[in-house]
Amino acid sequence: MAARGRSRRTLSFSVDSVGINRGESLPPTLQQPTPVFPVMEQKPLPLTGGEEAEYLLALKQDFRGAMRSLPCFIQPAAALRDVERYSDKYHSSEHTDGLMDWTPDWQRFPRELRIHVKKPARDGVSVTRSDAQLAQKKKKKKVREKEEVLLKLETLQKKEEQQSEEDDDNAEQKKKQEDDDADGEEEYDEEEFEEVILYVTCDGSNQSMWTGSGLTKGSVLQETDYIMSYFDNGEDFGGDSDDNMDEAIY
Amino acid sequence: MTAQEVRLCGLLLREHFGEVVEKVGTQLLRSGAQNLRTIIHETGLSVDLVKKSLMVLVQHGACLFSSGRKGPGSPTEYRSGCDRILRILRYPRYIYTAKTLYGDTGELIIEELLQRGHMTMSGTVKTVADRLTQNMEEGRSMDYSEVSSAFSKLVETHFLQRCPPLAGAGTADSTNPAPGATPATPSTPAAPPTPESFPDCYKVPHMTLVGRGKRQLTAEDGEDQRNAKRQKMDPEAHGDEGIYWQVNFERFHLHFRDQAIISAVANKLDQTSSEIVRTMLRMSEVTTSPAATCTKPLSANEIFRSLPASYNIPRPILDQYLTLLVDDPMEFVGKAGESGGGMYVVNLHRALANLARATLESVVQERFGSRSARIFRLLLRKRHLEQKQVEDFAMIPAKEAKDMLYTLLSQNLVQLQEIPKTPDYAPSRTFYLYTVNQLPTARMLLQNCYKTVANLIERRLFESKESKRLLEKSQRIEAILASLQASGAEPEQLTEVEEMITAPEKQQLDGLRLHINKLDSAENQVDETIFRLESDVNSTATS
């Protein structure tokens, strides 16, 4: 430390043993990082060609292409664009069909990785037990709500009818009538109930019912009456090459 | 898990599984074992996407899960390793090897298993039979029994193995508790059991599967859906539910190692010596463990009897060849005794070390020239040399030798060793010796190889992205052409469609394809170097 500033000519290593002779200067110090693509003194060897290398190349490219179409290739949902569009509702669920092709053996995976299918079951295979229960619960809830609404309407109707009847019926008769009405209500409600159930099951399994009748697949999957090209917003038009602009785009 | 390895693994995951899996995979690789909630938090993806990616990774064996460190009640932890994901680079080589050994059927079986990760035997046989039937002529189809026999052969030679059944793993759902595995105790986390620790690893299950491959017909949409539904509705049980198979990469690596040794002998000596070495390796296939330093000793009599019939060399000539092989400086074959006409072994680890050394020397030669390579070989042989001695032994003038040594030193291929004469390390009284350590240098070059492959992949992705529009257009036109030809169009229509691509675009496309093919083949070739360096590093680490 004491000798630091005194003599600048001595270096930290002995000059002789490393091989620098007198009169030679050290190479200039580096002032910036080395270039990213330095010039190569020797050209690299060419690749080994041959039948085997070509076959391996073809195998590699085929494998890559095949992996893209398998269900294990997970595409994220398309990036949201600046403004929400009505057609997004129908376009966004087109991609997820590929994932349902793969039915994993759930016993080989930890329980926490199970995914619940959100769409109503098309065919009962790819839905696990818990999913089927969820679907049934949802159906029951729907049915119960509808039932409650219908019950309310019925009771209101009955009340109006009862008020319009004679008021000097005694309590028992009233009660009887009420019981009868209640029974009638129940019967009526059961019929309503059945109708409601039919209505709900029609909704839930519409795909399986309507598939054979020749409706196009896209519309049935997305539960609309229009084919999917109805929802093209025309933003893809004109995105093709603008080279050779001899003709105008109308 | 070096930065280069993680980067390369990320690119491989992106190409084969998509960007979502890439994010989850790199998160696992960078931060070690984590539970689901941490992964979701760190990657910022939705819960469903993370769950799906984890399932994909577990399915392909890239990720292992176990119960948490704090005991059986804690959430499951997922961990991933670079090695398994780096194998993806070598998939084409595995498929090609299966083709050379077991024909098209074997090739397709290995390809299916590599694509799907784990599969049951019945599933594989059906899919492969269907694929083979697709490519056969009309009216012929592939029988399931042929595919099953090819599958059994692959299992017998250990190229396929059963996936290890789960032993608990934090859930109550495992139905196949392993007979020989110890369940994880709460206090000590058990290491993941290797597939070989289970006794049934290579046993083919008894399967009832009779039939032929089905050709996929182009049915109308309505019919197709009804048929598809009917197939899904009644899954047939074939008696091998729950038994999943995976490709045994280690066995393929042993095969590659043997090939490398045989071709090295053929290059250095001649064809007959390589046949002798091939015979010795074939005889010791089943008796040698994968991590063995050398094969079991074989007597010259046995070798003589087992030579292939086409090579009927007389006995004394065989002895001469064996002596030549033993005396060769590459030390592929060693002599282990005199009984039985001489006991000979193949020195596996030494052969791998020599192959790696040859790789290092050729790297130096191609990068820096043959004189630098001479200095490098000299240092490898003589271990430690001073500056003056290097100049003398290499017979290179002092100034050039100095320059070359400093270039090699700056690239870290050569190291400087100080030997002090006095305890104060004074520079004028210290010996400075140049030396080359093979193992650290091999590791450094291995990392360079990973970086190289990652750069190649990135460049390829960049090139495809630049010309994405052009590629899409050409794909569309090919699809139109194919559909027109299938429906029988006139030649004028076909030429009209072909002319939709202009001539300069065609040139651009051709150039692009050439670049992409070059980059792909370069990846394959670098992977061969990676294999050689990796096997040497791994064998030295275990020995």
Coordinates of C-alpha atoms in Angstrom, one line a residue, chain B:
Chain B
M1 CA -29.3 -25.3 -12.8
T2 CA -27.3 -22.8 -14.7
A3 CA -28.8 -19.8 -16.4
Q4 CA -28.0 -21.2 -19.8
E5 CA -29.7 -24.5 -19.0
V6 CA -32.8 -22.7 -17.7
R7 CA -32.9 -20.5 -20.8
L8 CA -32.6 -23.5 -23.1
C9 CA -35.3 -25.5 -21.2
G10 CA -37.6 -22.5 -21.4
L11 CA -37.2 -22.4 -25.2
L12 CA -37.8 -26.1 -25.5
L13 CA -40.9 -26.0 -23.4
R14 CA -42.2 -23.1 -25.5
E15 CA -41.7 -24.9 -28.8
H16 CA -43.3 -28.2 -27.6
F17 CA -45.9 -27.2 -25.1
G18 CA -46.7 -23.5 -25.5
E19 CA -45.9 -20.3 -23.7
V20 CA -48.0 -21.0 -20.7
V21 CA -46.1 -24.2 -19.8
E22 CA -42.9 -22.4 -20.5
K23 CA -43.7 -19.8 -17.8
V24 CA -44.7 -22.4 -15.3
G25 CA -41.7 -24.5 -16.1
T26 CA -39.1 -21.8 -15.8
Q27 CA -40.6 -20.7 -12.6
L28 CA -40.2 -24.2 -11.2
L29 CA -36.7 -24.5 -12.5
R30 CA -35.5 -21.1 -11.2
S31 CA -37.0 -21.3 -7.7
G32 CA -36.9 -25.0 -6.8
A33 CA -39.7 -26.9 -5.0
Q34 CA -42.8 -24.8 -4.6
N35 CA -46.5 -25.4 -3.9
L36 CA -49.3 -24.5 -6.1
R37 CA -50.2 -21.3 -4.5
T38 CA -46.7 -19.9 -4.8
I39 CA -46.5 -20.8 -8.5
I40 CA -49.8 -19.1 -9.2
H41 CA -48.7 -16.0 -7.3
E42 CA -45.3 -15.8 -9.0
T43 CA -46.3 -16.4 -12.6
G44 CA -49.4 -14.3 -12.4
L45 CA -51.4 -16.8 -14.5
S46 CA -54.9 -18.0 -13.9
V47 CA -55.4 -21.0 -11.6
D48 CA -56.8 -23.1 -14.4
L49 CA -53.9 -22.5 -16.7
V50 CA -51.4 -23.2 -14.0
K51 CA -53.1 -26.4 -13.1
K52 CA -53.2 -27.6 -16.7
S53 CA -49.6 -26.8 -17.2
L54 CA -48.6 -28.7 -14.1
M55 CA -50.6 -31.6 -15.3
V56 CA -48.9 -31.5 -18.7
L57 CA -45.4 -31.3 -17.0
V58 CA -46.2 -34.2 -14.7
Q59 CA -47.6 -36.3 -17.5
H60 CA -44.4 -35.9 -19.4
G61 CA -42.2 -36.7 -16.4
A62 CA -40.7 -33.2 -16.3
C63 CA -42.1 -32.4 -12.9
L64 CA -42.4 -34.5 -9.8
F65 CA -44.7 -33.9 -6.9
S66 CA -44.5 -34.9 -3.3
S67 CA -46.1 -34.1 0.0
G68 CA -44.7 -30.9 1.5
R69 CA -41.7 -30.6 3.7
K70 CA -43.6 -29.8 6.8
G71 CA -45.3 -33.1 7.1
P72 CA -48.3 -34.9 5.5
G73 CA -50.7 -32.1 6.1
S74 CA -48.8 -29.4 4.1
P75 CA -49.7 -28.8 0.5
T76 CA -48.0 -30.8 -2.3
E77 CA -44.8 -29.5 -3.6
Y78 CA -43.7 -29.6 -7.2
R79 CA -40.2 -29.7 -8.4
S80 CA -38.6 -29.9 -11.8
G81 CA -35.2 -30.8 -13.2
C82 CA -33.3 -29.5 -16.2
D83 CA -32.1 -33.0 -17.3
R84 CA -35.5 -34.3 -18.3
I85 CA -36.4 -31.3 -20.3
L86 CA -33.0 -31.2 -22.1
R87 CA -33.7 -34.7 -23.3
I88 CA -36.3 -33.2 -25.7
L89 CA -33.3 -32.2 -27.9
R90 CA -32.5 -35.8 -28.4
Y91 CA -35.9 -37.2 -29.3
P92 CA -35.2 -37.5 -33.0
R93 CA -32.1 -39.6 -32.2
Y94 CA -34.2 -41.9 -30.0
I95 CA -36.8 -42.4 -32.6
Y96 CA -34.2 -43.1 -35.3
T97 CA -32.4 -45.6 -33.1
A98 CA -35.7 -47.4 -32.5
K99 CA -36.3 -47.5 -36.3
T100 CA -32.9 -49.0 -36.9
L101 CA -33.4 -51.7 -34.3
Y102 CA -37.1 -52.5 -34.5
G103 CA -38.3 -51.1 -37.8
D104 CA -41.2 -48.8 -38.4
T105 CA -43.4 -50.3 -35.7
G106 CA -40.7 -49.7 -33.1
E107 CA -40.2 -46.2 -34.4
L108 CA -43.9 -45.3 -34.1
I109 CA -44.2 -46.8 -30.6
I110 CA -41.3 -44.7 -29.3
E111 CA -42.7 -41.6 -31.1
E112 CA -46.1 -42.0 -29.6
L113 CA -44.7 -42.5 -26.1
L114 CA -42.5 -39.5 -26.5
Q115 CA -45.4 -37.4 -27.6
R116 CA -47.8 -38.4 -24.9
G117 CA -45.4 -38.9 -22.0
H118 CA -47.0 -41.8 -20.2
M119 CA -49.4 -44.3 -21.9
T120 CA -50.9 -47.7 -21.3
M121 CA -49.8 -50.6 -23.5
S122 CA -53.2 -51.0 -25.0
G123 CA -53.6 -47.4 -25.8
T124 CA -50.2 -47.3 -27.5
V125 CA -50.8 -50.5 -29.5
K126 CA -54.2 -49.2 -30.8
T127 CA -52.8 -45.8 -31.8
V128 CA -49.8 -47.2 -33.5
A129 CA -51.8 -49.8 -35.4
D130 CA -54.1 -47.1 -36.6
R131 CA -51.2 -45.0 -37.8
L132 CA -49.6 -47.9 -39.6
T133 CA -52.9 -48.8 -41.2
Q134 CA -53.2 -45.2 -42.5
N135 CA -50.0 -45.6 -44.5
M136 CA -50.7 -49.0 -45.9
E137 CA -52.5 -49.6 -49.1
E138 CA -56.3 -49.9 -49.3
G139 CA -57.7 -53.0 -47.8
R140 CA -54.8 -54.0 -45.7
S141 CA -54.5 -53.2 -42.0
M142 CA -52.1 -53.8 -39.2
D143 CA -52.8 -56.5 -36.7
Y144 CA -52.6 -55.6 -33.0
S145 CA -50.6 -58.6 -32.2
E146 CA -47.7 -57.5 -34.3
V147 CA -47.6 -54.2 -32.6
S148 CA -47.9 -55.9 -29.2
S149 CA -44.9 -58.2 -30.0
A150 CA -42.8 -55.2 -31.0
F151 CA -43.8 -53.5 -27.8
S152 CA -42.8 -56.6 -25.7
K153 CA -39.5 -56.7 -27.5
L154 CA -38.8 -53.1 -26.6
V155 CA -39.7 -53.9 -22.9
E156 CA -37.4 -57.0 -22.9
T157 CA -34.4 -55.0 -24.0
H158 CA -35.3 -52.4 -21.4
F159 CA -35.9 -49.5 -23.9
L160 CA -39.3 -49.1 -22.3
Q161 CA -40.1 -49.2 -18.6
R162 CA -43.1 -48.9 -16.4
C163 CA -43.8 -45.6 -14.7
P164 CA -43.2 -45.9 -11.0
P165 CA -46.5 -46.1 -9.2
L166 CA -47.2 -43.4 -6.6
A167 CA -46.6 -44.2 -3.0
G168 CA -49.1 -41.8 -1.4
A169 CA -47.8 -38.5 -2.6
G170 CA -50.1 -36.6 -0.3
T171 CA -53.4 -38.0 -1.7
A172 CA -55.5 -40.9 -0.8
D173 CA -56.0 -41.9 -4.4
S174 CA -53.1 -44.1 -5.2
T175 CA -54.3 -47.6 -5.8
N176 CA -51.0 -49.3 -6.6
P177 CA -48.8 -48.9 -3.6
A178 CA -45.4 -50.1 -4.5
P179 CA -44.4 -53.4 -2.9
G180 CA -40.7 -52.4 -2.4
A181 CA -40.8 -48.7 -1.8
T182 CA -40.7 -47.1 1.6
P183 CA -43.5 -44.5 2.1
A184 CA -42.2 -41.0 3.0
T185 CA -42.0 -40.5 6.7
P186 CA -43.1 -37.2 8.0
S187 CA -39.7 -36.1 9.2
T188 CA -37.5 -37.1 6.3
P189 CA -38.4 -36.4 2.7
A190 CA -37.9 -39.5 0.7
A191 CA -36.0 -39.2 -2.6
P192 CA -38.2 -39.9 -5.6
P193 CA -38.0 -43.6 -6.2
T194 CA -36.4 -44.5 -9.5
P195 CA -38.5 -46.7 -11.8
E196 CA -35.9 -49.4 -11.5
S197 CA -36.5 -49.8 -7.7
F198 CA -39.8 -51.6 -8.4
P199 CA -39.6 -55.3 -9.2
D200 CA -42.2 -55.2 -11.9
C201 CA -40.4 -52.5 -13.9
Y202 CA -39.9 -54.5 -17.0
K203 CA -42.8 -57.0 -16.8
V204 CA -45.2 -56.9 -19.7
P205 CA -48.8 -57.1 -18.4
H206 CA -51.2 -59.7 -19.6
M207 CA -53.5 -57.8 -21.9
T208 CA -56.6 -58.9 -23.9
L209 CA -56.4 -56.9 -27.0
V210 CA -57.6 -58.5 -30.2
G211 CA -58.3 -56.7 -33.4
R212 CA -56.8 -54.8 -36.3
G213 CA -56.0 -51.1 -36.9
K214 CA -58.8 -48.9 -38.1
R215 CA -58.5 -46.7 -41.1
Q216 CA -59.8 -43.2 -40.5
L217 CA -62.6 -42.6 -43.0
T218 CA -63.7 -39.1 -44.0
A219 CA -67.2 -39.3 -42.6
E220 CA -69.7 -36.5 -42.5
D221 CA -69.8 -34.3 -39.4
G222 CA -73.0 -35.6 -37.9
E223 CA -72.0 -39.3 -38.2
D224 CA -68.5 -38.5 -37.0
Q225 CA -69.8 -37.0 -33.8
R226 CA -72.2 -39.8 -33.1
N227 CA -69.5 -42.4 -33.7
A228 CA -67.0 -40.5 -31.6
K229 CA -69.5 -40.2 -28.8
R230 CA -70.2 -43.9 -29.0
Q231 CA -66.5 -44.7 -28.7
K232 CA -66.1 -42.5 -25.7
M233 CA -69.1 -43.9 -24.0
D234 CA -67.9 -47.4 -23.8
P235 CA -64.2 -47.6 -23.0
E236 CA -63.0 -51.2 -23.3
A237 CA -61.0 -52.5 -20.4
H238 CA -58.0 -54.5 -21.6
G239 CA -56.7 -55.8 -18.3
D240 CA -53.8 -53.3 -18.0
E241 CA -55.5 -50.3 -16.5
G242 CA -53.3 -48.2 -14.3
I243 CA -50.0 -49.5 -15.8
Y244 CA -48.3 -46.7 -17.7
W245 CA -45.1 -47.0 -19.7
Q246 CA -42.4 -44.5 -20.5
V247 CA -39.3 -44.4 -22.5
N248 CA -36.1 -45.4 -20.7
F249 CA -33.7 -42.7 -21.7
E250 CA -30.8 -44.3 -19.8
R251 CA -30.9 -47.4 -21.9
F252 CA -30.8 -45.3 -25.1
H253 CA -27.8 -43.5 -23.7
L254 CA -26.0 -46.7 -23.1
H255 CA -26.7 -47.7 -26.6
F256 CA -25.4 -44.4 -27.9
R257 CA -22.3 -44.8 -25.8
D258 CA -21.6 -48.2 -27.3
Q259 CA -22.1 -46.8 -30.8
A260 CA -19.7 -44.0 -30.1
I261 CA -17.0 -46.4 -28.8
I262 CA -17.4 -48.7 -31.8
S263 CA -17.2 -46.0 -34.3
A264 CA -14.2 -44.5 -32.6
V265 CA -12.4 -47.8 -32.8
A266 CA -13.4 -48.2 -36.4
N267 CA -12.0 -44.7 -37.2
K268 CA -8.7 -45.3 -35.3
L269 CA -8.0 -48.9 -36.2
D270 CA -10.0 -50.8 -38.7
Q271 CA -13.3 -52.5 -39.3
T272 CA -12.4 -55.9 -37.8
S273 CA -11.3 -54.4 -34.5
S274 CA -14.5 -52.5 -34.3
E275 CA -16.4 -55.8 -34.9
I276 CA -14.5 -57.4 -32.1
V277 CA -15.3 -54.5 -29.7
R278 CA -18.9 -54.7 -30.8
T279 CA -19.1 -58.4 -30.0
M280 CA -17.5 -57.7 -26.6
L281 CA -20.1 -55.0 -25.8
R282 CA -23.0 -57.1 -27.0
M283 CA -21.9 -60.0 -24.8
S284 CA -21.7 -57.8 -21.8
E285 CA -25.0 -55.9 -22.4
V286 CA -26.9 -57.7 -19.7
T287 CA -24.1 -58.3 -17.2
T288 CA -22.8 -54.7 -17.0
S289 CA -24.6 -52.2 -14.8
P290 CA -25.1 -48.7 -16.3
A291 CA -22.6 -47.0 -14.0
A292 CA -19.9 -49.6 -14.4
T293 CA -16.3 -48.5 -15.1
C294 CA -15.6 -51.4 -17.3
T295 CA -17.4 -54.5 -18.6
K296 CA -17.1 -57.9 -17.0
P297 CA -14.0 -59.7 -18.1
L298 CA -14.4 -61.8 -21.2
S299 CA -12.1 -64.6 -22.2
A300 CA -10.6 -64.7 -25.6
N301 CA -12.2 -68.1 -26.2
E302 CA -15.7 -66.7 -25.6
I303 CA -15.1 -63.8 -27.9
F304 CA -13.9 -66.1 -30.5
R305 CA -17.0 -68.2 -30.2
S306 CA -19.4 -65.2 -30.3
L307 CA -17.9 -63.4 -33.3
P308 CA -20.5 -63.0 -36.1
A309 CA -20.4 -65.7 -38.7
S310 CA -19.4 -63.4 -41.5
Y311 CA -16.1 -62.6 -39.7
N312 CA -14.3 -66.0 -39.7
I313 CA -10.9 -64.8 -38.7
P314 CA -8.5 -67.5 -37.4
R315 CA -7.8 -67.7 -33.7
P316 CA -4.2 -66.3 -33.7
I317 CA -5.3 -63.3 -35.7
L318 CA -7.9 -62.6 -33.1
D319 CA -5.3 -62.7 -30.5
Q320 CA -3.2 -60.2 -32.4
Y321 CA -6.1 -57.9 -32.8
L322 CA -6.8 -58.0 -29.1
T323 CA -3.2 -57.3 -28.3
L324 CA -3.3 -54.3 -30.6
L325 CA -6.4 -53.0 -29.0
V326 CA -4.8 -53.3 -25.5
D327 CA -1.7 -51.5 -26.6
D328 CA -3.5 -48.7 -28.2
P329 CA -3.0 -45.4 -26.3
M330 CA -6.7 -44.7 -26.4
E331 CA -7.1 -47.6 -23.9
F332 CA -10.5 -48.8 -25.1
V333 CA -9.7 -52.4 -24.2
G334 CA -7.7 -53.6 -21.3
K335 CA -6.4 -56.9 -20.2
A336 CA -7.6 -58.2 -16.9
G337 CA -5.9 -61.6 -16.6
E338 CA -4.4 -64.6 -18.4
S339 CA -6.9 -67.3 -17.9
G340 CA -9.0 -68.7 -20.8
G341 CA -6.5 -67.4 -23.3
G342 CA -6.6 -63.9 -21.9
M343 CA -9.3 -62.0 -20.1
Y344 CA -10.3 -58.7 -21.7
V345 CA -12.5 -55.8 -20.6
V346 CA -13.8 -52.7 -22.4
N347 CA -12.8 -49.7 -20.3
L348 CA -16.0 -47.7 -20.5
H349 CA -15.2 -44.7 -18.4
R350 CA -11.8 -44.3 -19.9
A351 CA -13.2 -44.5 -23.4
L352 CA -15.8 -41.8 -22.5
A353 CA -13.0 -39.6 -21.1
N354 CA -10.9 -40.1 -24.2
L355 CA -13.9 -39.2 -26.4
A356 CA -14.5 -36.0 -24.5
R357 CA -10.8 -35.2 -24.7
A358 CA -10.9 -35.6 -28.4
T359 CA -13.9 -33.3 -28.5
L360 CA -12.0 -30.6 -26.6
E361 CA -9.0 -30.9 -28.8
S362 CA -11.1 -30.5 -31.9
V363 CA -12.9 -27.5 -30.5
V364 CA -9.5 -25.8 -29.9
Q365 CA -8.3 -26.7 -33.3
E366 CA -11.3 -25.4 -35.1
R367 CA -11.4 -22.2 -33.1
F368 CA -7.8 -21.2 -32.8
G369 CA -5.8 -23.1 -35.4
S370 CA -3.7 -26.3 -35.4
R371 CA -0.7 -24.8 -33.5
S372 CA -2.8 -23.7 -30.6
A373 CA -4.3 -27.2 -30.7
R374 CA -0.7 -28.6 -30.5
I375 CA -0.1 -26.5 -27.4
F376 CA -3.4 -27.7 -25.9
R377 CA -2.6 -31.3 -26.5
L378 CA 0.9 -30.9 -25.1
L379 CA -0.5 -29.4 -21.9
L380 CA -3.1 -32.2 -21.6
R381 CA -0.3 -34.7 -21.8
K382 CA 2.4 -33.1 -19.7
R383 CA 0.0 -31.5 -17.2
H384 CA 2.1 -28.6 -15.9
L385 CA 4.6 -26.6 -18.0
E386 CA 6.4 -23.3 -17.8
Q387 CA 6.3 -20.8 -20.5
K388 CA 9.8 -21.6 -21.7
Q389 CA 9.1 -25.4 -21.7
V390 CA 5.9 -24.8 -23.8
E391 CA 7.8 -23.0 -26.4
D392 CA 10.5 -25.7 -26.5
F393 CA 8.2 -28.8 -26.6
A394 CA 5.8 -27.3 -29.1
M395 CA 8.5 -26.1 -31.4
I396 CA 6.8 -22.8 -31.9
P397 CA 8.7 -19.4 -31.8
A398 CA 8.5 -17.7 -28.5
K399 CA 6.4 -14.7 -29.5
E400 CA 3.7 -16.7 -31.2
A401 CA 3.6 -19.3 -28.5
K402 CA 3.1 -16.5 -26.0
D403 CA 0.2 -15.0 -28.0
M404 CA -1.5 -18.3 -28.4
L405 CA -1.1 -19.2 -24.7
Y406 CA -2.6 -15.8 -23.7
T407 CA -5.5 -16.3 -26.1
L408 CA -6.2 -19.7 -24.7
L409 CA -5.9 -18.3 -21.1
S410 CA -8.3 -15.5 -21.8
Q411 CA -10.8 -18.0 -23.1
N412 CA -10.3 -20.0 -19.9
L413 CA -9.3 -23.2 -21.7
V414 CA -5.9 -23.1 -20.0
Q415 CA -5.2 -22.2 -16.4
L416 CA -2.3 -20.7 -14.6
Q417 CA -0.9 -22.4 -11.5
E418 CA 1.3 -20.5 -9.1
I419 CA 4.0 -22.4 -7.2
P420 CA 5.7 -20.1 -4.7
K421 CA 9.3 -20.5 -3.6
T422 CA 8.9 -18.2 -0.7
P423 CA 5.9 -17.9 1.6
D424 CA 5.2 -14.3 0.6
Y425 CA 4.3 -15.2 -3.0
A426 CA 6.6 -12.6 -4.5
P427 CA 6.2 -12.6 -8.2
S428 CA 9.9 -12.8 -9.0
R429 CA 10.3 -15.9 -6.9
T430 CA 7.2 -17.8 -8.0
F431 CA 6.8 -20.5 -10.7
Y432 CA 3.9 -19.9 -13.0
L433 CA 2.9 -23.1 -14.7
Y434 CA 0.3 -23.5 -17.4
T435 CA -2.1 -26.4 -17.1
V436 CA -5.3 -27.9 -18.5
N437 CA -7.9 -29.5 -16.3
Q438 CA -10.1 -31.7 -18.4
L439 CA -13.2 -31.9 -16.2
P440 CA -13.8 -28.2 -15.6
T441 CA -13.0 -27.4 -19.2
A442 CA -15.5 -30.0 -20.3
R443 CA -18.1 -28.5 -18.1
M444 CA -17.5 -25.1 -19.4
L445 CA -17.8 -26.3 -23.0
L446 CA -21.0 -28.1 -22.1
Q447 CA -22.5 -24.8 -20.9
N448 CA -21.3 -23.2 -24.1
C449 CA -23.1 -25.9 -26.1
Y450 CA -26.3 -25.2 -24.2
K451 CA -25.9 -21.5 -25.0
T452 CA -25.3 -22.4 -28.6
V453 CA -28.4 -24.5 -29.0
A454 CA -30.5 -21.8 -27.2
N455 CA -29.1 -19.2 -29.7
L456 CA -29.9 -21.4 -32.6
I457 CA -33.5 -21.9 -31.4
E458 CA -34.0 -18.2 -30.9
R459 CA -32.6 -17.4 -34.3
R460 CA -35.0 -19.9 -35.9
L461 CA -38.0 -18.5 -34.0
F462 CA -36.9 -15.0 -35.1
E463 CA -36.6 -16.1 -38.8
S464 CA -40.1 -17.7 -38.7
K465 CA -41.6 -14.7 -37.0
E466 CA -40.2 -12.3 -39.6
S467 CA -41.7 -14.2 -42.5
K468 CA -44.8 -15.4 -40.6
R469 CA -47.2 -13.8 -43.1
L470 CA -45.5 -15.5 -46.0
L471 CA -45.4 -18.9 -44.3
E472 CA -49.1 -18.6 -43.5
K473 CA -49.9 -17.7 -47.1
S474 CA -47.9 -20.7 -48.4
Q475 CA -49.7 -23.0 -46.0
R476 CA -53.1 -21.8 -47.1
I477 CA -52.2 -22.3 -50.7
E478 CA -50.9 -25.8 -50.0
A479 CA -54.1 -26.6 -48.3
I480 CA -56.1 -25.3 -51.2
L481 CA -54.0 -27.3 -53.6
A482 CA -54.4 -30.5 -51.5
S483 CA -58.2 -30.2 -51.4
L484 CA -58.4 -29.4 -55.1
Q485 CA -56.3 -32.5 -55.9
A486 CA -58.4 -34.7 -53.6
S487 CA -61.6 -33.6 -55.3
G488 CA -60.0 -34.1 -58.8
A489 CA -59.4 -30.7 -60.4
E490 CA -58.0 -29.9 -63.8
P491 CA -54.3 -29.0 -64.2
E492 CA -55.2 -25.4 -65.2
Q493 CA -56.8 -24.8 -61.9
L494 CA -53.8 -26.2 -60.1
T495 CA -51.4 -24.0 -61.9
E496 CA -53.6 -21.0 -61.3
V497 CA -53.5 -21.7 -57.6
E498 CA -49.8 -22.2 -57.7
E499 CA -49.3 -18.9 -59.4
M500 CA -50.8 -17.1 -56.5
I501 CA -47.3 -17.2 -55.0
T502 CA -45.2 -14.9 -57.0
A503 CA -41.6 -15.8 -58.0
P504 CA -39.7 -13.5 -55.6
E505 CA -42.0 -14.8 -52.8
K506 CA -41.0 -18.3 -53.8
Q507 CA -37.4 -17.4 -53.6
Q508 CA -37.9 -15.9 -50.2
L509 CA -39.7 -19.0 -49.1
D510 CA -36.9 -21.3 -50.3
G511 CA -34.3 -19.3 -48.6
L512 CA -36.2 -19.3 -45.4
R513 CA -36.7 -23.1 -45.5
L514 CA -33.0 -23.5 -46.2
H515 CA -32.1 -21.4 -43.2
I516 CA -34.5 -23.1 -40.9
N517 CA -33.3 -26.6 -42.0
K518 CA -29.7 -25.5 -41.4
L519 CA -30.5 -24.2 -37.9
D520 CA -32.3 -27.4 -37.1
S521 CA -29.5 -29.7 -38.3
A522 CA -27.1 -27.6 -36.4
E523 CA -29.1 -28.2 -33.2
N524 CA -29.0 -31.9 -33.8
Q525 CA -25.3 -31.8 -34.3
V526 CA -24.6 -29.8 -31.2
D527 CA -26.7 -32.2 -29.3
E528 CA -24.3 -35.0 -30.3
T529 CA -21.4 -33.0 -28.7
I530 CA -23.6 -32.4 -25.7
F531 CA -24.2 -36.1 -25.3
R532 CA -20.5 -36.9 -25.4
L533 CA -19.5 -34.2 -22.9
E534 CA -22.4 -35.0 -20.6
S535 CA -21.6 -38.7 -20.5
D536 CA -18.1 -37.9 -19.6
V537 CA -19.0 -35.4 -16.9
N538 CA -21.6 -37.7 -15.4
S539 CA -19.3 -40.8 -15.5
T540 CA -16.5 -38.8 -13.8
A541 CA -18.9 -37.5 -11.2
T542 CA -20.1 -41.0 -10.2
S543 CA -16.7 -42.7 -10.3

